[in-house]
Amino acid sequence: MMIDNDKLSSLDALVRGFDDPVHDAQACFRVLLDALARPGTAYSIDVALGDDAQRRWPAAAFAALLTLVDFSTPVWLQRRDESLAQAIRFHTGAPLADAPEAAAFAYIADAASLPAPDAFSLGTPEEPQGSATLLIRVDALEGGRPLTLSGPGIRSSVRAAPLGIADTFWHARAALATQAPCGVDCYLVCGRSVIGIPRTTRVELN
């Protein structure tokens, strides 16, 4: 049987996913749940990924995409990235969304040009689970604008200072508070580290 050389080249160029898809996805899912349950607390996603993936994207972001998305959850990529698009389609079966509002998940490679949260699906009062989840790559989880986080999962308050997100995003997010339970859940990712900020968390700029 003849094998198309173009297909072989595509397979050779494909970025490898998890070493152990079932075990690694379960481990990653637990970390992601913990991150949303304890907003503002940094967690590490310590699953094995190929060196190529870690050179291209934050390991936490790629692992989260491999874990959370499937054929029923369209993914929007802020920046055109055919390698990532190909990896998502191959490893998860998820379709790529053409616009933010059509996405169940979004990967934001450039936090400085992050769209306003209402550019994404906020869900409805009847189906708040229909909202989008944002994976936002930041330059660092410290050293940025100081934030005070409070709400469910936080005793009193916690501080965070992600580097790279404009104040306008936080202001726009705060304006959505009146639409609860609608909103967007956010993961801030840097390398293997991740911080969860669910829609129920109140964020104040200091």
PDB file of C-alpha atoms in Angstrom, residues 15-17 48-63 191-192:
ATOM      1  CA  VAL A  15       3.491  17.980  18.074  1.00  0.00           C
ATOM      2  CA  ARG A  16       3.342  15.083  20.506  1.00  0.00           C
ATOM      3  CA  GLY A  17       0.670  15.121  23.209  1.00  0.00           C
ATOM      4  CA  ALA A  48       5.148  14.781  30.578  1.00  0.00           C
ATOM      5  CA  LEU A  49       4.957  16.694  27.305  1.00  0.00           C
ATOM      6  CA  GLY A  50       7.246  16.686  24.314  1.00  0.00           C
ATOM      7  CA  ASP A  51      10.079  19.205  24.189  1.00  0.00           C
ATOM      8  CA  ASP A  52       8.637  20.627  20.983  1.00  0.00           C
ATOM      9  CA  ALA A  53       5.353  21.531  22.684  1.00  0.00           C
ATOM     10  CA  GLN A  54       7.120  23.203  25.595  1.00  0.00           C
ATOM     11  CA  ARG A  55       9.248  25.282  23.233  1.00  0.00           C
ATOM     12  CA  ARG A  56       6.188  26.508  21.351  1.00  0.00           C
ATOM     13  CA  TRP A  57       3.577  27.088  24.074  1.00  0.00           C
ATOM     14  CA  PRO A  58       3.256  27.208  27.863  1.00  0.00           C
ATOM     15  CA  ALA A  59       3.101  23.600  29.038  1.00  0.00           C
ATOM     16  CA  ALA A  60       0.140  24.417  31.279  1.00  0.00           C
ATOM     17  CA  ALA A  61      -1.853  25.820  28.349  1.00  0.00           C
ATOM     18  CA  PHE A  62      -1.167  22.900  26.017  1.00  0.00           C
ATOM     19  CA  ALA A  63      -1.881  20.344  28.745  1.00  0.00           C
ATOM     20  CA  GLY A 191       5.258  27.765  31.747  1.00  0.00           C
ATOM     21  CA  ARG A 192       3.910  24.866  33.802  1.00  0.00           C
TER      22      ARG A 192
END
